[in-house]
Each structure stands twice: as C-alpha cells, then as structure tokens.
Amino acid sequence: MGWWAEAAGTIGDGPADRFAAAIGAFPGVSPADVMASFVAALRRNPSNFLADPVAAAGVPRLFFADGSSREAGAPDAGLVEAAFDAVEAATLDYLDSPLARRPLAAELWATLAFVLRPRVAGLDRIAGETPVTGGDCRVVLPDTAGFARVEDAVVAAELVRDGDAVTRAVGSSGAPDFASWSAAGGREVDYHDADGARWLAVRGPGAAALAQSLAAALGGAEAGDPVAALAAVVTVRSRDAALGAMGRLRWQSLRAAVAAAVPENAVAVTALLMAGLADPDWRVRMTAVIAVGRLRLAGLAVGALAAPVPAAGRDGLGQEDRRMLLALARAAHDRAAGLVPGGESPDPAVAERRRALQAALHAALERLPARATNRAEALLLGLIGGRAAIGAKVPGQWAAWLD
C-alpha cells in the first residue's frame, strides 16, 4: 500500500466527498479549469491548509496514462470559493484523524485526481511541478521587511493588489498569510508567510529582473529554493560571534526550533539548520549536525559531515570529546543518508568496536537516552538540551560552554 493510500485509508472518504460535492455544483467547468480553481483556492492560505506549504508554489499538471500531460486552465470564480471551503474541510479531516496533521499537497492532488477520473478519460495522476528557472523566481524576506514595506515595493513596481488575501487570526499581527499582485502582460507577485518563512514568488515576463529589484529594495535574498535563501539570510558570518552571548542565544534558539520541529515548520527549521552548519559557534554547528541525523534530512547529510568539529584543548573540550563529536557527525551523516552504522579499519577488532559505537549513536539519535551513561551520550544530550538534559555529573571543564 502506498503512502497516500495509507493516509486515505486512515482519513476515510471525507476529503474525496468534499471535493466531489464542490465540483458537482459546477458541472460545466472543464477538468483543467477545475484544477486551476483548486490551485487558486489552495494558494490563498497554504500555511493553514498544508503540512508542506511551500509545495503550493509548485505548478500541478494532469498526467495521463499515455504519457501526456495538461496544464491547469483558468479558475472559475464560483468554484474557487467552493474549492476553498472543500480544502479547508479536508484539512480539518486530517487534523481530526489519527494522523493529527495537515495534509501534504500531494495528498490533496491525489484526492482531486481520484474525484476527476470518472470525468477525465485516461487520467493517471495530478502532481505538482517545481517551477523552472525563468518561471517562478523567489525572494526570501528578512524580518526587517514587514508586509507594509513589501506592498509599497511591489506597488512601486506598478503591480496592483488582488483582492484574495487571507488575514491572520484575531490577536495576531494582522498581516496576511498570503497576498498577490498582478499587472498587464502576466506579471504576478505572490506573498507567502508560512511558519516563520516569508517569501515572494515572482512570475511572468521579466520575473528575474523584478525579483532582483524587489530583493534589493527589501534586503531579501533571491533563490530558486526558499529554504536555501532563508538560510543565507540568517547565517552568521563573523568569526567574532563564536562562543559569546549571541552564540549562546543562537544555540538556545536552535535547540528550541529542533525540539518543536514538525512538518508545518519544515522550511524554517531546515533553513536554521543550514545556517547552523556554518555557524562560528561550535555548539550551534554540532547541534545542527546532530539535528540533521535526528530528523533524517538527507539533503543536509553531506553538509553535516563537512561541518568543522572544534579542536581539542579549546572551549572546555578534551581529545576524547573531539573524537566523540567526530563519531556523532559520522552517525548523523549516515543516519540522514540512510546508511547502516559503519566502522572501517584494517584491524578487525577496531572495526568491530567502531561499528558498535556507531550502532549505539544511531540508536541514541533515533531515541534520546533518558540520561547519559557515557561521554558521547553526555555530549549529545548537552548539545540538544543543555546542562539539565545530561542527567548525570557534568565534567568540570564543560562549564566553559554549557548553559
């Protein structure tokens, strides 16, 4: 049984029934226009609807059994409203189910394909395609670029605000989760705010130049990947920032972000880990390395192994601590990359000891021990949770770096 089938089996028929009811009320709308209507509805508020809100920026297509595909058509205004209600209800179905999470974009597209198949001969699937360079351009926004400033910059570029922004809940900042602007000739700018990551998607003629202009005006970073761009914005470059008060604050912030990691905030957490792997404070770097292994982020596995391990004799670390940190980095890389615990050595006895250590570290990364029983576990728990997490006597020399 595939992953979507498992989810559908857990959720039941609710999402499919809701989608079918919405579509059934508009019998004259073509399948391509149905898909465009659902895309428009989903993009109104992707951070509230999806476990992977960035996926809403992709371009879904209808794929057929003969290998052909078809783009979305033009959204029907009435169906967009009905689709919005259907997607919102489907999200609640997921949250109220044993899965207890929002749906993935791919799950909603699979549901839509299931509903459309009786109306569309040979329909195989609906899947999102990542926009290619020259299509969507992205600008990740820094904290200093509030929504009002973003709107001023976009309007100054002669785009007009569309009327489909969705405002946050009462008691929040009042800035929307999503907003869009458009201009004659097909130029479009979408604003997204998804769990700590804010970015603009820029489309149409001259998209690259417009994205460059907006990035310069707002102090943002251009990137095809919003995660990489956000990481570039938050990466600390100064070597003077190592093991000081600000380094401690970054370390504590990263620990909190990792502890709260869920699919909904994957963009922000992944970006923080990318930045953490390059941080001048070794505590931040090594915590990011460990988190890559714990969260099994295959895309960051190589970066975790390449992150500099601190030298012995500095910041309260001994030679054994350095060896343990190197072993943790190897375990984090291998677990994230889906590799079994290794232990290469020409000496069979040494290789066996290394494999045993790696197996133990893999297990500790998967399920943190309740308390440290050796130095490697103490380092792991201390980096992830601070002094209180170690649960045993802390080596005196660690006072230089533990909080």
PDB file of C-alpha atoms in Angstrom, residues 101-379:
ATOM      1  CA  ARG A 101      -1.626  16.752  10.950  1.00  0.00           C
ATOM      2  CA  ARG A 102      -2.427  18.860   7.923  1.00  0.00           C
ATOM      3  CA  PRO A 103      -2.377  17.088   4.534  1.00  0.00           C
ATOM      4  CA  LEU A 104       0.546  17.160   2.143  1.00  0.00           C
ATOM      5  CA  ALA A 105      -0.084  18.920  -1.162  1.00  0.00           C
ATOM      6  CA  ALA A 106       0.460  15.594  -2.941  1.00  0.00           C
ATOM      7  CA  GLU A 107      -2.329  14.028  -0.858  1.00  0.00           C
ATOM      8  CA  LEU A 108      -4.801  16.718  -1.890  1.00  0.00           C
ATOM      9  CA  TRP A 109      -3.792  16.367  -5.545  1.00  0.00           C
ATOM     10  CA  ALA A 110      -4.232  12.581  -5.257  1.00  0.00           C
ATOM     11  CA  THR A 111      -7.722  13.148  -3.837  1.00  0.00           C
ATOM     12  CA  LEU A 112      -8.581  15.549  -6.661  1.00  0.00           C
ATOM     13  CA  ALA A 113      -7.327  13.048  -9.253  1.00  0.00           C
ATOM     14  CA  PHE A 114      -9.465  10.306  -7.667  1.00  0.00           C
ATOM     15  CA  VAL A 115     -12.557  12.519  -7.940  1.00  0.00           C
ATOM     16  CA  LEU A 116     -11.798  13.638 -11.505  1.00  0.00           C
ATOM     17  CA  ARG A 117     -11.007  10.202 -13.005  1.00  0.00           C
ATOM     18  CA  PRO A 118     -14.663   9.320 -13.833  1.00  0.00           C
ATOM     19  CA  ARG A 119     -14.849  12.600 -15.799  1.00  0.00           C
ATOM     20  CA  VAL A 120     -11.421  12.509 -17.465  1.00  0.00           C
ATOM     21  CA  ALA A 121     -10.549   9.561 -19.695  1.00  0.00           C
ATOM     22  CA  GLY A 122      -7.086   8.135 -19.076  1.00  0.00           C
ATOM     23  CA  LEU A 123      -6.246  10.405 -16.140  1.00  0.00           C
ATOM     24  CA  ASP A 124      -3.354   8.866 -14.234  1.00  0.00           C
ATOM     25  CA  ARG A 125      -2.450  11.421 -11.588  1.00  0.00           C
ATOM     26  CA  ILE A 126      -2.110  15.068 -10.652  1.00  0.00           C
ATOM     27  CA  ALA A 127       1.290  16.157  -9.424  1.00  0.00           C
ATOM     28  CA  GLY A 128       2.995  19.433  -8.638  1.00  0.00           C
ATOM     29  CA  GLU A 129       5.966  20.513 -10.719  1.00  0.00           C
ATOM     30  CA  THR A 130       8.603  22.816  -9.267  1.00  0.00           C
ATOM     31  CA  PRO A 131       8.777  25.971 -11.371  1.00  0.00           C
ATOM     32  CA  VAL A 132      11.876  26.071 -13.554  1.00  0.00           C
ATOM     33  CA  THR A 133      14.322  28.959 -13.675  1.00  0.00           C
ATOM     34  CA  GLY A 134      12.749  31.719 -15.684  1.00  0.00           C
ATOM     35  CA  GLY A 135       9.295  30.763 -14.344  1.00  0.00           C
ATOM     36  CA  ASP A 136       8.845  31.470 -10.672  1.00  0.00           C
ATOM     37  CA  CYS A 137      11.624  33.465  -9.074  1.00  0.00           C
ATOM     38  CA  ARG A 138      11.776  33.677  -5.303  1.00  0.00           C
ATOM     39  CA  VAL A 139      12.770  36.408  -2.893  1.00  0.00           C
ATOM     40  CA  VAL A 140      13.073  35.391   0.765  1.00  0.00           C
ATOM     41  CA  LEU A 141      12.300  38.299   3.062  1.00  0.00           C
ATOM     42  CA  PRO A 142      14.224  39.364   6.174  1.00  0.00           C
ATOM     43  CA  ASP A 143      12.461  40.266   9.420  1.00  0.00           C
ATOM     44  CA  THR A 144      13.020  43.951   8.674  1.00  0.00           C
ATOM     45  CA  ALA A 145      10.743  43.788   5.627  1.00  0.00           C
ATOM     46  CA  GLY A 146       7.256  44.000   7.108  1.00  0.00           C
ATOM     47  CA  PHE A 147       4.192  43.433   4.964  1.00  0.00           C
ATOM     48  CA  ALA A 148       3.505  47.146   4.520  1.00  0.00           C
ATOM     49  CA  ARG A 149       7.021  47.660   3.209  1.00  0.00           C
ATOM     50  CA  VAL A 150       6.611  44.691   0.853  1.00  0.00           C
ATOM     51  CA  GLU A 151       3.385  46.108  -0.510  1.00  0.00           C
ATOM     52  CA  ASP A 152       4.955  49.535  -1.080  1.00  0.00           C
ATOM     53  CA  ALA A 153       7.811  47.944  -3.045  1.00  0.00           C
ATOM     54  CA  VAL A 154       5.537  45.798  -5.198  1.00  0.00           C
ATOM     55  CA  VAL A 155       3.101  48.637  -5.913  1.00  0.00           C
ATOM     56  CA  ALA A 156       6.068  50.855  -6.803  1.00  0.00           C
ATOM     57  CA  ALA A 157       6.893  48.254  -9.473  1.00  0.00           C
ATOM     58  CA  GLU A 158       3.453  49.019 -10.978  1.00  0.00           C
ATOM     59  CA  LEU A 159       1.582  45.901  -9.865  1.00  0.00           C
ATOM     60  CA  VAL A 160      -1.934  46.123  -8.387  1.00  0.00           C
ATOM     61  CA  ARG A 161      -3.071  44.262  -5.277  1.00  0.00           C
ATOM     62  CA  ASP A 162      -5.514  41.420  -5.952  1.00  0.00           C
ATOM     63  CA  GLY A 163      -8.470  41.015  -3.644  1.00  0.00           C
ATOM     64  CA  ASP A 164      -7.822  37.491  -2.356  1.00  0.00           C
ATOM     65  CA  ALA A 165      -5.516  37.944   0.644  1.00  0.00           C
ATOM     66  CA  VAL A 166      -6.372  35.971   3.777  1.00  0.00           C
ATOM     67  CA  THR A 167      -5.821  37.736   7.080  1.00  0.00           C
ATOM     68  CA  ARG A 168      -4.373  36.051  10.128  1.00  0.00           C
ATOM     69  CA  ALA A 169      -6.460  35.124  13.138  1.00  0.00           C
ATOM     70  CA  VAL A 170      -7.655  37.814  15.535  1.00  0.00           C
ATOM     71  CA  GLY A 171      -4.952  38.769  18.019  1.00  0.00           C
ATOM     72  CA  SER A 172      -2.045  38.306  15.611  1.00  0.00           C
ATOM     73  CA  SER A 173      -0.123  40.922  13.682  1.00  0.00           C
ATOM     74  CA  GLY A 174      -2.928  41.377  11.168  1.00  0.00           C
ATOM     75  CA  ALA A 175      -0.574  40.839   8.221  1.00  0.00           C
ATOM     76  CA  PRO A 176      -1.894  38.262   5.734  1.00  0.00           C
ATOM     77  CA  ASP A 177      -0.571  34.760   5.257  1.00  0.00           C
ATOM     78  CA  PHE A 178      -0.917  35.242   1.518  1.00  0.00           C
ATOM     79  CA  ALA A 179      -1.361  38.196  -0.813  1.00  0.00           C
ATOM     80  CA  SER A 180      -0.993  38.676  -4.534  1.00  0.00           C
ATOM     81  CA  TRP A 181      -0.426  41.483  -7.012  1.00  0.00           C
ATOM     82  CA  SER A 182      -0.672  41.444 -10.790  1.00  0.00           C
ATOM     83  CA  ALA A 183      -0.069  43.646 -13.817  1.00  0.00           C
ATOM     84  CA  ALA A 184      -0.891  43.625 -17.507  1.00  0.00           C
ATOM     85  CA  GLY A 185       1.135  41.172 -19.549  1.00  0.00           C
ATOM     86  CA  GLY A 186       1.046  38.378 -16.973  1.00  0.00           C
ATOM     87  CA  ARG A 187       3.406  39.739 -14.323  1.00  0.00           C
ATOM     88  CA  GLU A 188       2.467  38.427 -10.875  1.00  0.00           C
ATOM     89  CA  VAL A 189       3.884  38.576  -7.351  1.00  0.00           C
ATOM     90  CA  ASP A 190       2.649  36.343  -4.509  1.00  0.00           C
ATOM     91  CA  TYR A 191       3.484  36.939  -0.835  1.00  0.00           C
ATOM     92  CA  HIS A 192       3.728  33.877   1.447  1.00  0.00           C
ATOM     93  CA  ASP A 193       4.141  33.648   5.213  1.00  0.00           C
ATOM     94  CA  ALA A 194       4.475  30.030   6.344  1.00  0.00           C
ATOM     95  CA  ASP A 195       5.584  29.305   9.913  1.00  0.00           C
ATOM     96  CA  GLY A 196       8.463  31.721  10.144  1.00  0.00           C
ATOM     97  CA  ALA A 197       9.478  31.712   6.466  1.00  0.00           C
ATOM     98  CA  ARG A 198       8.320  34.663   4.346  1.00  0.00           C
ATOM     99  CA  TRP A 199       8.985  34.922   0.652  1.00  0.00           C
ATOM    100  CA  LEU A 200       7.753  36.351  -2.638  1.00  0.00           C
ATOM    101  CA  ALA A 201       7.070  34.259  -5.725  1.00  0.00           C
ATOM    102  CA  VAL A 202       7.541  36.337  -8.879  1.00  0.00           C
ATOM    103  CA  ARG A 203       6.177  35.152 -12.245  1.00  0.00           C
ATOM    104  CA  GLY A 204       5.712  36.343 -15.780  1.00  0.00           C
ATOM    105  CA  PRO A 205       7.749  38.394 -18.274  1.00  0.00           C
ATOM    106  CA  GLY A 206      10.809  39.952 -16.668  1.00  0.00           C
ATOM    107  CA  ALA A 207      10.375  37.885 -13.485  1.00  0.00           C
ATOM    108  CA  ALA A 208      14.121  37.609 -12.850  1.00  0.00           C
ATOM    109  CA  ALA A 209      14.672  41.363 -13.133  1.00  0.00           C
ATOM    110  CA  LEU A 210      11.654  42.138 -10.965  1.00  0.00           C
ATOM    111  CA  ALA A 211      12.805  39.626  -8.319  1.00  0.00           C
ATOM    112  CA  GLN A 212      16.259  41.207  -8.309  1.00  0.00           C
ATOM    113  CA  SER A 213      14.758  44.662  -7.900  1.00  0.00           C
ATOM    114  CA  LEU A 214      12.474  43.587  -5.041  1.00  0.00           C
ATOM    115  CA  ALA A 215      15.320  41.765  -3.280  1.00  0.00           C
ATOM    116  CA  ALA A 216      17.450  44.912  -3.433  1.00  0.00           C
ATOM    117  CA  ALA A 217      14.617  47.134  -2.209  1.00  0.00           C
ATOM    118  CA  LEU A 218      13.658  44.853   0.674  1.00  0.00           C
ATOM    119  CA  GLY A 219      17.045  43.498   1.721  1.00  0.00           C
ATOM    120  CA  GLY A 220      15.959  39.988   0.737  1.00  0.00           C
ATOM    121  CA  ALA A 221      17.752  37.092  -0.916  1.00  0.00           C
ATOM    122  CA  GLU A 222      16.971  35.641  -4.324  1.00  0.00           C
ATOM    123  CA  ALA A 223      16.873  31.853  -4.687  1.00  0.00           C
ATOM    124  CA  GLY A 224      15.075  29.151  -6.587  1.00  0.00           C
ATOM    125  CA  ASP A 225      14.777  27.375  -3.226  1.00  0.00           C
ATOM    126  CA  PRO A 226      13.204  29.391  -0.392  1.00  0.00           C
ATOM    127  CA  VAL A 227      14.923  27.199   2.209  1.00  0.00           C
ATOM    128  CA  ALA A 228      18.389  27.998   0.855  1.00  0.00           C
ATOM    129  CA  ALA A 229      17.579  31.683   0.586  1.00  0.00           C
ATOM    130  CA  LEU A 230      16.245  31.885   4.122  1.00  0.00           C
ATOM    131  CA  ALA A 231      19.367  30.091   5.343  1.00  0.00           C
ATOM    132  CA  ALA A 232      21.505  32.705   3.582  1.00  0.00           C
ATOM    133  CA  VAL A 233      19.618  35.477   5.354  1.00  0.00           C
ATOM    134  CA  VAL A 234      20.098  34.028   8.863  1.00  0.00           C
ATOM    135  CA  THR A 235      23.648  32.631   8.524  1.00  0.00           C
ATOM    136  CA  VAL A 236      26.144  34.342  10.840  1.00  0.00           C
ATOM    137  CA  ARG A 237      29.450  35.131   9.132  1.00  0.00           C
ATOM    138  CA  SER A 238      31.560  36.879  11.780  1.00  0.00           C
ATOM    139  CA  ARG A 239      34.197  34.749  13.464  1.00  0.00           C
ATOM    140  CA  ASP A 240      33.899  37.108  16.454  1.00  0.00           C
ATOM    141  CA  ALA A 241      30.447  35.641  17.118  1.00  0.00           C
ATOM    142  CA  ALA A 242      31.898  32.348  18.409  1.00  0.00           C
ATOM    143  CA  LEU A 243      31.051  31.196  21.952  1.00  0.00           C
ATOM    144  CA  GLY A 244      29.830  34.568  23.153  1.00  0.00           C
ATOM    145  CA  ALA A 245      26.476  35.718  24.487  1.00  0.00           C
ATOM    146  CA  MET A 246      24.965  35.910  20.993  1.00  0.00           C
ATOM    147  CA  GLY A 247      26.338  32.478  20.146  1.00  0.00           C
ATOM    148  CA  ARG A 248      24.669  31.096  23.266  1.00  0.00           C
ATOM    149  CA  LEU A 249      21.403  32.741  22.243  1.00  0.00           C
ATOM    150  CA  ARG A 250      21.628  31.230  18.735  1.00  0.00           C
ATOM    151  CA  TRP A 251      22.399  27.845  20.270  1.00  0.00           C
ATOM    152  CA  GLN A 252      19.391  28.018  22.585  1.00  0.00           C
ATOM    153  CA  SER A 253      17.160  29.216  19.742  1.00  0.00           C
ATOM    154  CA  LEU A 254      18.270  26.368  17.502  1.00  0.00           C
ATOM    155  CA  ARG A 255      17.653  23.829  20.270  1.00  0.00           C
ATOM    156  CA  ALA A 256      14.127  25.182  20.709  1.00  0.00           C
ATOM    157  CA  ALA A 257      13.471  25.069  16.961  1.00  0.00           C
ATOM    158  CA  VAL A 258      14.661  21.467  16.694  1.00  0.00           C
ATOM    159  CA  ALA A 259      12.562  20.430  19.698  1.00  0.00           C
ATOM    160  CA  ALA A 260       9.484  21.969  18.036  1.00  0.00           C
ATOM    161  CA  ALA A 261      10.191  20.590  14.527  1.00  0.00           C
ATOM    162  CA  VAL A 262       7.047  19.380  12.719  1.00  0.00           C
ATOM    163  CA  PRO A 263       6.197  19.200   9.003  1.00  0.00           C
ATOM    164  CA  GLU A 264       4.402  22.547   9.204  1.00  0.00           C
ATOM    165  CA  ASN A 265       7.588  24.455  10.084  1.00  0.00           C
ATOM    166  CA  ALA A 266       9.984  22.372   7.982  1.00  0.00           C
ATOM    167  CA  VAL A 267      11.028  25.354   5.844  1.00  0.00           C
ATOM    168  CA  ALA A 268      12.118  27.460   8.804  1.00  0.00           C
ATOM    169  CA  VAL A 269      13.773  24.594  10.726  1.00  0.00           C
ATOM    170  CA  THR A 270      15.691  23.338   7.681  1.00  0.00           C
ATOM    171  CA  ALA A 271      16.902  26.854   6.920  1.00  0.00           C
ATOM    172  CA  LEU A 272      18.052  27.318  10.523  1.00  0.00           C
ATOM    173  CA  LEU A 273      19.952  24.026  10.344  1.00  0.00           C
ATOM    174  CA  MET A 274      21.624  25.024   7.077  1.00  0.00           C
ATOM    175  CA  ALA A 275      22.704  28.264   8.726  1.00  0.00           C
ATOM    176  CA  GLY A 276      23.721  26.383  11.866  1.00  0.00           C
ATOM    177  CA  LEU A 277      26.095  24.099   9.980  1.00  0.00           C
ATOM    178  CA  ALA A 278      28.118  27.205   9.039  1.00  0.00           C
ATOM    179  CA  ASP A 279      27.853  28.990  12.406  1.00  0.00           C
ATOM    180  CA  PRO A 280      31.098  30.208  14.047  1.00  0.00           C
ATOM    181  CA  ASP A 281      29.921  28.892  17.435  1.00  0.00           C
ATOM    182  CA  TRP A 282      30.796  25.178  17.561  1.00  0.00           C
ATOM    183  CA  ARG A 283      27.818  24.438  19.837  1.00  0.00           C
ATOM    184  CA  VAL A 284      25.443  25.709  17.165  1.00  0.00           C
ATOM    185  CA  ARG A 285      27.298  23.751  14.435  1.00  0.00           C
ATOM    186  CA  MET A 286      27.355  20.479  16.348  1.00  0.00           C
ATOM    187  CA  THR A 287      23.717  20.843  17.424  1.00  0.00           C
ATOM    188  CA  ALA A 288      22.784  21.364  13.764  1.00  0.00           C
ATOM    189  CA  VAL A 289      24.837  18.282  12.833  1.00  0.00           C
ATOM    190  CA  ILE A 290      23.040  16.169  15.432  1.00  0.00           C
ATOM    191  CA  ALA A 291      19.635  17.503  14.349  1.00  0.00           C
ATOM    192  CA  VAL A 292      20.298  16.557  10.714  1.00  0.00           C
ATOM    193  CA  GLY A 293      20.724  12.979  11.900  1.00  0.00           C
ATOM    194  CA  ARG A 294      17.780  13.032  14.276  1.00  0.00           C
ATOM    195  CA  LEU A 295      15.414  14.486  11.674  1.00  0.00           C
ATOM    196  CA  ARG A 296      16.955  12.357   8.882  1.00  0.00           C
ATOM    197  CA  LEU A 297      17.423  15.289   6.494  1.00  0.00           C
ATOM    198  CA  ALA A 298      19.140  13.563   3.592  1.00  0.00           C
ATOM    199  CA  GLY A 299      19.672  16.826   1.734  1.00  0.00           C
ATOM    200  CA  LEU A 300      21.862  18.144   4.576  1.00  0.00           C
ATOM    201  CA  ALA A 301      23.798  14.925   5.247  1.00  0.00           C
ATOM    202  CA  VAL A 302      26.930  15.965   3.340  1.00  0.00           C
ATOM    203  CA  GLY A 303      26.919  19.388   4.984  1.00  0.00           C
ATOM    204  CA  ALA A 304      26.652  17.779   8.418  1.00  0.00           C
ATOM    205  CA  LEU A 305      29.721  15.638   7.805  1.00  0.00           C
ATOM    206  CA  ALA A 306      31.641  18.631   6.420  1.00  0.00           C
ATOM    207  CA  ALA A 307      30.845  20.956   9.342  1.00  0.00           C
ATOM    208  CA  PRO A 308      34.110  21.774  11.220  1.00  0.00           C
ATOM    209  CA  VAL A 309      34.480  19.915  14.526  1.00  0.00           C
ATOM    210  CA  PRO A 310      36.128  22.025  17.267  1.00  0.00           C
ATOM    211  CA  ALA A 311      39.727  21.316  18.179  1.00  0.00           C
ATOM    212  CA  ALA A 312      40.673  19.697  21.483  1.00  0.00           C
ATOM    213  CA  GLY A 313      42.025  21.970  24.176  1.00  0.00           C
ATOM    214  CA  ARG A 314      39.643  24.824  23.386  1.00  0.00           C
ATOM    215  CA  ASP A 315      36.325  25.830  24.951  1.00  0.00           C
ATOM    216  CA  GLY A 316      36.489  23.134  27.599  1.00  0.00           C
ATOM    217  CA  LEU A 317      36.800  20.196  25.204  1.00  0.00           C
ATOM    218  CA  GLY A 318      39.317  17.384  25.501  1.00  0.00           C
ATOM    219  CA  GLN A 319      40.677  14.979  22.918  1.00  0.00           C
ATOM    220  CA  GLU A 320      38.079  12.369  23.826  1.00  0.00           C
ATOM    221  CA  ASP A 321      35.321  14.972  23.359  1.00  0.00           C
ATOM    222  CA  ARG A 322      36.619  15.731  19.878  1.00  0.00           C
ATOM    223  CA  ARG A 323      36.658  12.021  18.990  1.00  0.00           C
ATOM    224  CA  MET A 324      33.091  11.674  20.216  1.00  0.00           C
ATOM    225  CA  LEU A 325      31.971  14.711  18.216  1.00  0.00           C
ATOM    226  CA  LEU A 326      33.582  13.249  15.088  1.00  0.00           C
ATOM    227  CA  ALA A 327      31.779   9.968  15.748  1.00  0.00           C
ATOM    228  CA  LEU A 328      28.470  11.824  16.243  1.00  0.00           C
ATOM    229  CA  ALA A 329      28.975  13.692  12.964  1.00  0.00           C
ATOM    230  CA  ARG A 330      29.559  10.395  11.140  1.00  0.00           C
ATOM    231  CA  ALA A 331      26.477   8.837  12.747  1.00  0.00           C
ATOM    232  CA  ALA A 332      24.335  11.870  11.888  1.00  0.00           C
ATOM    233  CA  HIS A 333      25.507  11.809   8.263  1.00  0.00           C
ATOM    234  CA  ASP A 334      24.959   8.081   7.859  1.00  0.00           C
ATOM    235  CA  ARG A 335      21.529   8.076   9.504  1.00  0.00           C
ATOM    236  CA  ALA A 336      20.364  11.065   7.434  1.00  0.00           C
ATOM    237  CA  ALA A 337      21.685   9.428   4.263  1.00  0.00           C
ATOM    238  CA  GLY A 338      20.012   6.114   5.076  1.00  0.00           C
ATOM    239  CA  LEU A 339      23.289   4.220   5.609  1.00  0.00           C
ATOM    240  CA  VAL A 340      23.873   1.441   8.131  1.00  0.00           C
ATOM    241  CA  PRO A 341      26.319   2.052  11.011  1.00  0.00           C
ATOM    242  CA  GLY A 342      29.881   1.741   9.700  1.00  0.00           C
ATOM    243  CA  GLY A 343      33.322   1.200  11.217  1.00  0.00           C
ATOM    244  CA  GLU A 344      36.065   0.993   8.627  1.00  0.00           C
ATOM    245  CA  SER A 345      39.521  -0.128   9.826  1.00  0.00           C
ATOM    246  CA  PRO A 346      42.178  -2.595   8.600  1.00  0.00           C
ATOM    247  CA  ASP A 347      42.129  -4.041  12.123  1.00  0.00           C
ATOM    248  CA  PRO A 348      39.009  -6.255  12.508  1.00  0.00           C
ATOM    249  CA  ALA A 349      38.858  -5.674  16.261  1.00  0.00           C
ATOM    250  CA  VAL A 350      38.978  -1.893  15.848  1.00  0.00           C
ATOM    251  CA  ALA A 351      36.387  -2.045  13.060  1.00  0.00           C
ATOM    252  CA  GLU A 352      34.051  -4.021  15.306  1.00  0.00           C
ATOM    253  CA  ARG A 353      34.410  -1.512  18.161  1.00  0.00           C
ATOM    254  CA  ARG A 354      33.712   1.358  15.778  1.00  0.00           C
ATOM    255  CA  ARG A 355      30.627  -0.370  14.373  1.00  0.00           C
ATOM    256  CA  ALA A 356      29.343  -0.963  17.894  1.00  0.00           C
ATOM    257  CA  LEU A 357      29.849   2.720  18.778  1.00  0.00           C
ATOM    258  CA  GLN A 358      28.147   3.845  15.576  1.00  0.00           C
ATOM    259  CA  ALA A 359      25.201   1.499  16.164  1.00  0.00           C
ATOM    260  CA  ALA A 360      24.809   2.933  19.668  1.00  0.00           C
ATOM    261  CA  LEU A 361      24.968   6.505  18.346  1.00  0.00           C
ATOM    262  CA  HIS A 362      22.396   5.741  15.626  1.00  0.00           C
ATOM    263  CA  ALA A 363      20.079   4.415  18.331  1.00  0.00           C
ATOM    264  CA  ALA A 364      20.667   7.492  20.509  1.00  0.00           C
ATOM    265  CA  LEU A 365      19.914   9.816  17.577  1.00  0.00           C
ATOM    266  CA  GLU A 366      16.658   7.978  16.941  1.00  0.00           C
ATOM    267  CA  ARG A 367      15.576   7.945  20.579  1.00  0.00           C
ATOM    268  CA  LEU A 368      17.418  10.179  23.018  1.00  0.00           C
ATOM    269  CA  PRO A 369      18.537   8.307  26.145  1.00  0.00           C
ATOM    270  CA  ALA A 370      16.808   9.325  29.378  1.00  0.00           C
ATOM    271  CA  ARG A 371      20.198  10.053  30.920  1.00  0.00           C
ATOM    272  CA  ALA A 372      23.816   9.929  29.830  1.00  0.00           C
ATOM    273  CA  THR A 373      25.695   6.680  30.512  1.00  0.00           C
ATOM    274  CA  ASN A 374      28.900   7.666  28.689  1.00  0.00           C
ATOM    275  CA  ARG A 375      30.692  10.753  27.370  1.00  0.00           C
ATOM    276  CA  ALA A 376      29.218  10.535  23.847  1.00  0.00           C
ATOM    277  CA  GLU A 377      25.668  10.464  25.207  1.00  0.00           C
ATOM    278  CA  ALA A 378      26.502  13.333  27.563  1.00  0.00           C
ATOM    279  CA  LEU A 379      27.710  15.452  24.623  1.00  0.00           C
TER     280      LEU A 379
END
